[in-house]
Amino acid sequence: MSAQINIGVIGAGRIGKIHAENIAYFMPQARLAAIADLNMTPAIEEWAKKLGVPTVTKDPRQILADKTIQAVLICSSTDTHADFVVEAARAGKHVFCEKPVDLTVAKVKAALEAVKKANVKLQVGFNRRFDHNFRRVRDLVAAGEIGSPQIIKITSRDPAPPPPAYVAVSGGIFLDMTIHDFDMARFQAGSEVVEVYAAGAVLVDKAIGDAGDVDTAIITLKFANGALGVIDNSRKASYGYDQRVEVFGSKGSAAAENDSPSTVRLSNEAGVSGEKPLYFFLERYKEAFIAEMRAFLDAVAKDTPCLVTGEDGLQDLLVALAAKKSVAEKRSVKISEIG
Amino acid sequence: MSAQINIGVIGAGRIGKIHAENIAYFMPQARLAAIADLNMTPAIEEWAKKLGVPTVTKDPRQILADKTIQAVLICSSTDTHADFVVEAARAGKHVFCEKPVDLTVAKVKAALEAVKKANVKLQVGFNRRFDHNFRRVRDLVAAGEIGSPQIIKITSRDPAPPPPAYVAVSGGIFLDMTIHDFDMARFQAGSEVVEVYAAGAVLVDKAIGDAGDVDTAIITLKFANGALGVIDNSRKASYGYDQRVEVFGSKGSAAAENDSPSTVRLSNEAGVSGEKPLYFFLERYKEAFIAEMRAFLDAVAKDTPCLVTGEDGLQDLLVALAAKKSVAEKRSVKISEIG
Amino acid sequence: MSAQINIGVIGAGRIGKIHAENIAYFMPQARLAAIADLNMTPAIEEWAKKLGVPTVTKDPRQILADKTIQAVLICSSTDTHADFVVEAARAGKHVFCEKPVDLTVAKVKAALEAVKKANVKLQVGFNRRFDHNFRRVRDLVAAGEIGSPQIIKITSRDPAPPPPAYVAVSGGIFLDMTIHDFDMARFQAGSEVVEVYAAGAVLVDKAIGDAGDVDTAIITLKFANGALGVIDNSRKASYGYDQRVEVFGSKGSAAAENDSPSTVRLSNEAGVSGEKPLYFFLERYKEAFIAEMRAFLDAVAKDTPCLVTGEDGLQDLLVALAAKKSVAEKRSVKISEIG
Amino acid sequence: MSAQINIGVIGAGRIGKIHAENIAYFMPQARLAAIADLNMTPAIEEWAKKLGVPTVTKDPRQILADKTIQAVLICSSTDTHADFVVEAARAGKHVFCEKPVDLTVAKVKAALEAVKKANVKLQVGFNRRFDHNFRRVRDLVAAGEIGSPQIIKITSRDPAPPPPAYVAVSGGIFLDMTIHDFDMARFQAGSEVVEVYAAGAVLVDKAIGDAGDVDTAIITLKFANGALGVIDNSRKASYGYDQRVEVFGSKGSAAAENDSPSTVRLSNEAGVSGEKPLYFFLERYKEAFIAEMRAFLDAVAKDTPCLVTGEDGLQDLLVALAAKKSVAEKRSVKISEIG
């Protein structure tokens, strides 16, 4: 394929900018045709101009109406995702949608239905599947190096909690933060979650508890293939972003440690010390954001299945809702109880 | 104190021999006065002779009746532990008892009562508290280096499952294997477990399932101080004995990795490789067995509290029974429901 | 400074392309104004067009004559470097010159003289100073974290030897390969080398020996500040590119390990294994190439000293020539004997 | 062989005590028959009594005259080693002699001659060959895992310098400290050193320089098999005892890192930190001292060659003397020039 894929970006916030810049700098197979943001500002206009984007608009529908645009990236606020997916699909455009597609099962299902009907691609922004460490674990698992997976174990801790105001609209830790880990667990297990037990606590910030959420959690998963999973979450690790994955199986274990800014160790009278992990997701997943976009363009160009589908997004949501219910009802919850 | 402590050993199986040899070789402050084993053999007699033990007998009561003996080590089969504790206490002897004191709450309580009444020392054989790695974690936690503990995380996997016949009489994985991890979790948290949820699976050996037990488990703990805990167990890690502990808190995290036979790394076309962890508990906890016995002798000599008490043994048992109930009833179980 | 720096690139081989692409993608503060290559091809023309370079030519003088160009990157073959530096300086352009400036002291000195007279910037392409690991070591040393440097220790091994034909024209291992390590040693020591002893051997490829060179070497350095240095080189490490630096001093040691593609460790019956180091300099120093160019543009824009000067290039050359002489004459050689 | 080997120990200083206790505690195949020390004290007598040694004397000749003693350990001061080796050999006793046998080639050769004539065993106390890490490296090398050795690289740094008074009588750093590293290099290379170049500096303690010695050194070795070797020494590493070995060859590299008291890593706002290496040789080589003595007893019991021979001791001495000459004469020195 020699022609470039024309891309429209809806939403020019932090994540929209990352995707747009990655395409502009690293992906000659695509071309930024238009960028829309409901709150267009001179700063965004200038930024878009530097990237050489011909169309800059406040109106996303202008992108959806543009027949030359083949794919859209939905990077607007979460509550608008599902509707834009439906509209984009109806307009015959391939869709890359930031996670989550929606916080309700009904809207996600409607979006998936529209995608299916339009026969377009839909990739959901679970970027961690493209992280070099986690991909390596998955490759080892898929190659049979650890035998049958028995325990999928994820450590996922943020360097700092979000503001309580954000917590209130985020849907809570499981829908906002752990949903990445549920997706990772399913990705590594190669199997669907069938049951969830979650224990939560408020140990980081009382305001999070006041907002009806927890900030520390241990989640146990049971998979259809018999494997067990466990995730531990904290909204605040003083040493930075802690993102580790281990898959343990009948023949061995594959474990990914954190990345850090350098490999340097300082030895002195106090001991031997190294650097903290890379600070947060922008640093740790910098290359993963590029890789996920390349994968999306590949799927579009070659008409192959996306590596993270709308169905993945739906399953991750179901698990997150089950975890939420588990904390509320203090019991183990089956996925079949949800939705 | 210049005089040696006279020691009687009841049970000359594997663990009894370890303790006896450690005393003979490394602890000039004690003297092996007598060794008893219900199944005395010429091999045991010869071994005891080499250690210079003056009295070797089939009858444990001979030890209990010996006024010159100040302390006994109970290393016989589990079902005899509690009775010997009671008898030894009544005879006014300090007691080191291998874990578990008993598989029933009633007998453990009775043993503790006898110990209390006799005002003797009782140390239970949770040797892992004396492991150099785990002790270092605990020291960092106790020194406030990680702030308030929020997540206690334990990986505990054996290199090979026990024979199904053993599984049948062991009380099951939680009473036999995880009980060490419950003790470690309590030790590191500095707080009591109040609630347990356990998910179990049979993924290693179907015969274990047939014997009514599980061989793979994820256990979630809630502590009185608000912290959460999580343990993952497997009866078979192909790469050997996997014994790791992490305590995560408000100011940081202290994590112990496995020990291995050497630090050597081989780099070649295939990658960079090192050795597996030390094979099993005899290798990994070799020094810990020595340290726990030294601690017991210290407590006796200086009349100070034991570092692992009968109360610890009781609490560990309650948590194990709650975990067992949790798997059976597929729900979270409060410790207050047990016993 | 709001205006872009206009850049001309002389030489569109591998390294010229890397620098041009890095400027095009990552450095909005600069603009590729022209690219020249004596062996211009349609492929180079197409590549330059994609980068949006307005002028593409066979004639480097066209760049030197262009008054709008403020800085040139000299990425042509080594034997042309020094002459282009002189011409560019005379034309009043700032110069980034790939290493080495020349293989003879006389030509390097002449080039430096021209640069000085023209009062332009000259940065030499010792990119490793900008590597995240080695920079971190240097930062720790400069911050006094290790006290006074006493031993500077460098491991530098290539994954595969160059073809013997290349060896013949390269000036030999010390001028071609170790010169990077000499620069690193001087950079870390913060002091000049005063004496060199080199032991060489032909252990990798007999053809290298036939070409009059060695492929394995241990070089001992004495610095003006009293510190010692040691470098070990091999033209072929079966496990890939081995690039480590340690600075040991009165208060401690700072040591950089290799980078690898992932942090993943696989544990199984065979042991615990991880990935090899990043394959070669393109992978390992990818970010360092970007950082060195940013530093050059900064020095030009802000009129500050370059971080790797022409004087550095000269000193590195002197050390390399001393090492060559040391092997030939089987004795320690003082830098003052050279040039 | 069922009978115990009767052992006489000459010299009850620090190292003599270590060997005696190791035999008493861990080696049932041997029996401590006598201990002699020219400066016998009540403390030594009491210590010997506790170990159950029947004969305690000021006169080493009493041991040499005792027909029931089969082997002697020479742990007295260095200047007496060679004479005792000769006398013990003439008395028909197997000899374990602490390193070095002597500081002069002539006396070592005379001792070896006596040993040869008497046809007894002689093992020299180069304990590091029995260290678990270095032994593992050697095993990998011997198994061909790294192909042909090309570079043997040793880091050997002490935690603190000896008192200047000791330095004056020690023979200097190469004969006192580096001699262990020369032995390790020869052990790992499986080949003899043929040429040495040493660069020395006084960076730790001026008093050491005043005593005519250096405290920091880089030594380059050439082996008969073509391999190169490099050792770096410092009398003072602020972080403790730094003992690392790497063997690099045609197929890969085997590298031993330091041992430390625990594997625990503390992660907090300041970074990720672990413990320093084990403090000094008593801690690091604790097990190696036991292993070397077991090996000696094995060689005696089974009449097999010792793993560190008198010839090894001689070769190590020659290399050390060559290194000393190299620093003095500022040139590379061939081993054939010595002795």
PDB file of N, CA, C and O in Angstrom, chain B residues 109-152:
ATOM      1  N   LYS B 109      -5.277 -24.392  72.405  1.00  0.00           N
ATOM      2  CA  LYS B 109      -5.611 -23.564  73.570  1.00  0.00           C
ATOM      3  C   LYS B 109      -5.256 -24.263  74.877  1.00  0.00           C
ATOM      4  O   LYS B 109      -4.732 -23.642  75.812  1.00  0.00           O
ATOM      5  N   ALA B 110      -5.511 -25.551  74.922  1.00  0.00           N
ATOM      6  CA  ALA B 110      -5.176 -26.316  76.113  1.00  0.00           C
ATOM      7  C   ALA B 110      -3.672 -26.300  76.359  1.00  0.00           C
ATOM      8  O   ALA B 110      -3.201 -26.136  77.493  1.00  0.00           O
ATOM      9  N   ALA B 111      -2.916 -26.463  75.309  1.00  0.00           N
ATOM     10  CA  ALA B 111      -1.455 -26.449  75.439  1.00  0.00           C
ATOM     11  C   ALA B 111      -0.978 -25.088  75.940  1.00  0.00           C
ATOM     12  O   ALA B 111      -0.140 -25.001  76.840  1.00  0.00           O
ATOM     13  N   LEU B 112      -1.558 -24.026  75.378  1.00  0.00           N
ATOM     14  CA  LEU B 112      -1.152 -22.678  75.787  1.00  0.00           C
ATOM     15  C   LEU B 112      -1.509 -22.433  77.262  1.00  0.00           C
ATOM     16  O   LEU B 112      -0.762 -21.762  77.983  1.00  0.00           O
ATOM     17  N   GLU B 113      -2.630 -22.985  77.632  1.00  0.00           N
ATOM     18  CA  GLU B 113      -3.069 -22.837  79.029  1.00  0.00           C
ATOM     19  C   GLU B 113      -2.058 -23.484  79.971  1.00  0.00           C
ATOM     20  O   GLU B 113      -1.651 -22.896  80.981  1.00  0.00           O
ATOM     21  N   ALA B 114      -1.634 -24.691  79.616  1.00  0.00           N
ATOM     22  CA  ALA B 114      -0.657 -25.411  80.444  1.00  0.00           C
ATOM     23  C   ALA B 114       0.660 -24.651  80.527  1.00  0.00           C
ATOM     24  O   ALA B 114       1.295 -24.570  81.579  1.00  0.00           O
ATOM     25  N   VAL B 115       1.069 -24.087  79.413  1.00  0.00           N
ATOM     26  CA  VAL B 115       2.317 -23.319  79.371  1.00  0.00           C
ATOM     27  C   VAL B 115       2.219 -22.096  80.281  1.00  0.00           C
ATOM     28  O   VAL B 115       3.132 -21.776  81.040  1.00  0.00           O
ATOM     29  N   LYS B 116       1.075 -21.450  80.180  1.00  0.00           N
ATOM     30  CA  LYS B 116       0.864 -20.243  80.981  1.00  0.00           C
ATOM     31  C   LYS B 116       0.901 -20.572  82.474  1.00  0.00           C
ATOM     32  O   LYS B 116       1.554 -19.889  83.268  1.00  0.00           O
ATOM     33  N   LYS B 117       0.190 -21.638  82.819  1.00  0.00           N
ATOM     34  CA  LYS B 117       0.108 -22.060  84.214  1.00  0.00           C
ATOM     35  C   LYS B 117       1.483 -22.408  84.781  1.00  0.00           C
ATOM     36  O   LYS B 117       1.812 -22.069  85.917  1.00  0.00           O
ATOM     37  N   ALA B 118       2.279 -23.088  83.939  1.00  0.00           N
ATOM     38  CA  ALA B 118       3.607 -23.526  84.395  1.00  0.00           C
ATOM     39  C   ALA B 118       4.627 -22.400  84.331  1.00  0.00           C
ATOM     40  O   ALA B 118       5.742 -22.536  84.835  1.00  0.00           O
ATOM     41  N   ASN B 119       4.219 -21.312  83.686  1.00  0.00           N
ATOM     42  CA  ASN B 119       5.119 -20.167  83.540  1.00  0.00           C
ATOM     43  C   ASN B 119       6.457 -20.559  82.904  1.00  0.00           C
ATOM     44  O   ASN B 119       7.520 -20.173  83.373  1.00  0.00           O
ATOM     45  N   VAL B 120       6.361 -21.347  81.834  1.00  0.00           N
ATOM     46  CA  VAL B 120       7.568 -21.710  81.080  1.00  0.00           C
ATOM     47  C   VAL B 120       7.526 -21.020  79.714  1.00  0.00           C
ATOM     48  O   VAL B 120       6.503 -20.476  79.323  1.00  0.00           O
ATOM     49  N   LYS B 121       8.669 -21.046  79.037  1.00  0.00           N
ATOM     50  CA  LYS B 121       8.724 -20.477  77.693  1.00  0.00           C
ATOM     51  C   LYS B 121       8.136 -21.455  76.686  1.00  0.00           C
ATOM     52  O   LYS B 121       8.307 -22.675  76.837  1.00  0.00           O
ATOM     53  N   LEU B 122       7.492 -20.927  75.671  1.00  0.00           N
ATOM     54  CA  LEU B 122       7.082 -21.761  74.536  1.00  0.00           C
ATOM     55  C   LEU B 122       7.412 -21.006  73.250  1.00  0.00           C
ATOM     56  O   LEU B 122       6.895 -19.900  73.018  1.00  0.00           O
ATOM     57  N   GLN B 123       8.267 -21.592  72.442  1.00  0.00           N
ATOM     58  CA  GLN B 123       8.539 -21.016  71.114  1.00  0.00           C
ATOM     59  C   GLN B 123       8.079 -22.010  70.064  1.00  0.00           C
ATOM     60  O   GLN B 123       8.383 -23.202  70.147  1.00  0.00           O
ATOM     61  N   VAL B 124       7.308 -21.514  69.086  1.00  0.00           N
ATOM     62  CA  VAL B 124       6.820 -22.396  68.022  1.00  0.00           C
ATOM     63  C   VAL B 124       7.740 -22.244  66.798  1.00  0.00           C
ATOM     64  O   VAL B 124       8.255 -21.165  66.527  1.00  0.00           O
ATOM     65  N   GLY B 125       7.948 -23.349  66.089  1.00  0.00           N
ATOM     66  CA  GLY B 125       8.979 -23.410  65.043  1.00  0.00           C
ATOM     67  C   GLY B 125       8.677 -22.703  63.734  1.00  0.00           C
ATOM     68  O   GLY B 125       8.861 -23.299  62.668  1.00  0.00           O
ATOM     69  N   PHE B 126       8.248 -21.448  63.807  1.00  0.00           N
ATOM     70  CA  PHE B 126       8.095 -20.689  62.561  1.00  0.00           C
ATOM     71  C   PHE B 126       9.441 -20.058  62.224  1.00  0.00           C
ATOM     72  O   PHE B 126       9.694 -18.890  62.483  1.00  0.00           O
ATOM     73  N   ASN B 127      10.263 -20.888  61.628  1.00  0.00           N
ATOM     74  CA  ASN B 127      11.659 -20.546  61.392  1.00  0.00           C
ATOM     75  C   ASN B 127      11.853 -19.385  60.416  1.00  0.00           C
ATOM     76  O   ASN B 127      12.868 -18.697  60.451  1.00  0.00           O
ATOM     77  N   ARG B 128      10.873 -19.141  59.558  1.00  0.00           N
ATOM     78  CA  ARG B 128      11.093 -18.138  58.514  1.00  0.00           C
ATOM     79  C   ARG B 128      11.252 -16.724  59.057  1.00  0.00           C
ATOM     80  O   ARG B 128      11.798 -15.860  58.403  1.00  0.00           O
ATOM     81  N   ARG B 129      10.710 -16.526  60.275  1.00  0.00           N
ATOM     82  CA  ARG B 129      10.900 -15.209  60.894  1.00  0.00           C
ATOM     83  C   ARG B 129      12.382 -14.908  61.101  1.00  0.00           C
ATOM     84  O   ARG B 129      12.748 -13.759  61.318  1.00  0.00           O
ATOM     85  N   PHE B 130      13.200 -15.967  61.087  1.00  0.00           N
ATOM     86  CA  PHE B 130      14.633 -15.803  61.359  1.00  0.00           C
ATOM     87  C   PHE B 130      15.461 -15.809  60.078  1.00  0.00           C
ATOM     88  O   PHE B 130      16.673 -15.715  60.128  1.00  0.00           O
ATOM     89  N   ASP B 131      14.792 -15.915  58.943  1.00  0.00           N
ATOM     90  CA  ASP B 131      15.499 -15.849  57.647  1.00  0.00           C
ATOM     91  C   ASP B 131      16.130 -14.466  57.476  1.00  0.00           C
ATOM     92  O   ASP B 131      15.506 -13.447  57.776  1.00  0.00           O
ATOM     93  N   HIS B 132      17.357 -14.431  56.972  1.00  0.00           N
ATOM     94  CA  HIS B 132      18.079 -13.150  56.845  1.00  0.00           C
ATOM     95  C   HIS B 132      17.337 -12.147  55.967  1.00  0.00           C
ATOM     96  O   HIS B 132      17.324 -10.956  56.242  1.00  0.00           O
ATOM     97  N   ASN B 133      16.691 -12.632  54.911  1.00  0.00           N
ATOM     98  CA  ASN B 133      15.975 -11.709  54.029  1.00  0.00           C
ATOM     99  C   ASN B 133      14.710 -11.154  54.684  1.00  0.00           C
ATOM    100  O   ASN B 133      14.446  -9.952  54.655  1.00  0.00           O
ATOM    101  N   PHE B 134      13.924 -12.048  55.245  1.00  0.00           N
ATOM    102  CA  PHE B 134      12.637 -11.612  55.803  1.00  0.00           C
ATOM    103  C   PHE B 134      12.834 -10.781  57.072  1.00  0.00           C
ATOM    104  O   PHE B 134      12.074  -9.871  57.366  1.00  0.00           O
ATOM    105  N   ARG B 135      13.877 -11.139  57.805  1.00  0.00           N
ATOM    106  CA  ARG B 135      14.213 -10.370  59.011  1.00  0.00           C
ATOM    107  C   ARG B 135      14.622  -8.946  58.604  1.00  0.00           C
ATOM    108  O   ARG B 135      14.242  -7.968  59.242  1.00  0.00           O
ATOM    109  N   ARG B 136      15.361  -8.860  57.519  1.00  0.00           N
ATOM    110  CA  ARG B 136      15.780  -7.540  57.032  1.00  0.00           C
ATOM    111  C   ARG B 136      14.549  -6.712  56.626  1.00  0.00           C
ATOM    112  O   ARG B 136      14.468  -5.520  56.920  1.00  0.00           O
ATOM    113  N   VAL B 137      13.592  -7.337  55.966  1.00  0.00           N
ATOM    114  CA  VAL B 137      12.355  -6.630  55.605  1.00  0.00           C
ATOM    115  C   VAL B 137      11.673  -6.139  56.879  1.00  0.00           C
ATOM    116  O   VAL B 137      11.302  -4.968  56.990  1.00  0.00           O
ATOM    117  N   ARG B 138      11.546  -7.048  57.836  1.00  0.00           N
ATOM    118  CA  ARG B 138      10.872  -6.682  59.082  1.00  0.00           C
ATOM    119  C   ARG B 138      11.601  -5.545  59.789  1.00  0.00           C
ATOM    120  O   ARG B 138      10.969  -4.620  60.322  1.00  0.00           O
ATOM    121  N   ASP B 139      12.932  -5.600  59.784  1.00  0.00           N
ATOM    122  CA  ASP B 139      13.707  -4.542  60.443  1.00  0.00           C
ATOM    123  C   ASP B 139      13.452  -3.194  59.778  1.00  0.00           C
ATOM    124  O   ASP B 139      13.315  -2.169  60.455  1.00  0.00           O
ATOM    125  N   LEU B 140      13.391  -3.198  58.455  1.00  0.00           N
ATOM    126  CA  LEU B 140      13.123  -1.945  57.739  1.00  0.00           C
ATOM    127  C   LEU B 140      11.723  -1.436  58.061  1.00  0.00           C
ATOM    128  O   LEU B 140      11.511  -0.241  58.267  1.00  0.00           O
ATOM    129  N   VAL B 141      10.764  -2.357  58.109  1.00  0.00           N
ATOM    130  CA  VAL B 141       9.380  -1.975  58.422  1.00  0.00           C
ATOM    131  C   VAL B 141       9.322  -1.421  59.853  1.00  0.00           C
ATOM    132  O   VAL B 141       8.768  -0.343  60.093  1.00  0.00           O
ATOM    133  N   ALA B 142       9.936  -2.150  60.777  1.00  0.00           N
ATOM    134  CA  ALA B 142       9.888  -1.741  62.192  1.00  0.00           C
ATOM    135  C   ALA B 142      10.594  -0.408  62.404  1.00  0.00           C
ATOM    136  O   ALA B 142      10.222   0.369  63.287  1.00  0.00           O
ATOM    137  N   ALA B 143      11.589  -0.135  61.560  1.00  0.00           N
ATOM    138  CA  ALA B 143      12.319   1.130  61.691  1.00  0.00           C
ATOM    139  C   ALA B 143      11.571   2.284  61.027  1.00  0.00           C
ATOM    140  O   ALA B 143      12.058   3.409  60.995  1.00  0.00           O
ATOM    141  N   GLY B 144      10.412   1.986  60.469  1.00  0.00           N
ATOM    142  CA  GLY B 144       9.607   3.048  59.864  1.00  0.00           C
ATOM    143  C   GLY B 144      10.035   3.423  58.457  1.00  0.00           C
ATOM    144  O   GLY B 144       9.530   4.394  57.889  1.00  0.00           O
ATOM    145  N   GLU B 145      10.932   2.651  57.862  1.00  0.00           N
ATOM    146  CA  GLU B 145      11.476   3.013  56.548  1.00  0.00           C
ATOM    147  C   GLU B 145      10.425   3.004  55.435  1.00  0.00           C
ATOM    148  O   GLU B 145      10.608   3.650  54.407  1.00  0.00           O
ATOM    149  N   ILE B 146       9.366   2.240  55.612  1.00  0.00           N
ATOM    150  CA  ILE B 146       8.337   2.220  54.566  1.00  0.00           C
ATOM    151  C   ILE B 146       7.053   2.901  55.035  1.00  0.00           C
ATOM    152  O   ILE B 146       6.039   2.864  54.355  1.00  0.00           O
ATOM    153  N   GLY B 147       7.098   3.555  56.182  1.00  0.00           N
ATOM    154  CA  GLY B 147       5.893   4.208  56.694  1.00  0.00           C
ATOM    155  C   GLY B 147       4.914   3.182  57.231  1.00  0.00           C
ATOM    156  O   GLY B 147       5.305   2.136  57.732  1.00  0.00           O
ATOM    157  N   SER B 148       3.618   3.473  57.119  1.00  0.00           N
ATOM    158  CA  SER B 148       2.602   2.525  57.583  1.00  0.00           C
ATOM    159  C   SER B 148       2.429   1.415  56.554  1.00  0.00           C
ATOM    160  O   SER B 148       2.204   1.708  55.378  1.00  0.00           O
ATOM    161  N   PRO B 149       2.488   0.170  56.971  1.00  0.00           N
ATOM    162  CA  PRO B 149       2.271  -0.932  56.023  1.00  0.00           C
ATOM    163  C   PRO B 149       0.865  -0.881  55.425  1.00  0.00           C
ATOM    164  O   PRO B 149      -0.110  -0.652  56.146  1.00  0.00           O
ATOM    165  N   GLN B 150       0.773  -1.039  54.103  1.00  0.00           N
ATOM    166  CA  GLN B 150      -0.530  -1.011  53.428  1.00  0.00           C
ATOM    167  C   GLN B 150      -0.820  -2.325  52.708  1.00  0.00           C
ATOM    168  O   GLN B 150      -1.955  -2.774  52.663  1.00  0.00           O
ATOM    169  N   ILE B 151       0.217  -2.914  52.124  1.00  0.00           N
ATOM    170  CA  ILE B 151       0.042  -4.192  51.428  1.00  0.00           C
ATOM    171  C   ILE B 151       1.191  -5.121  51.833  1.00  0.00           C
ATOM    172  O   ILE B 151       2.352  -4.769  51.682  1.00  0.00           O
ATOM    173  N   ILE B 152       0.846  -6.306  52.356  1.00  0.00           N
ATOM    174  CA  ILE B 152       1.849  -7.331  52.639  1.00  0.00           C
ATOM    175  C   ILE B 152       1.655  -8.406  51.575  1.00  0.00           C
ATOM    176  O   ILE B 152       0.579  -8.976  51.432  1.00  0.00           O
TER     177      ILE B 152
END
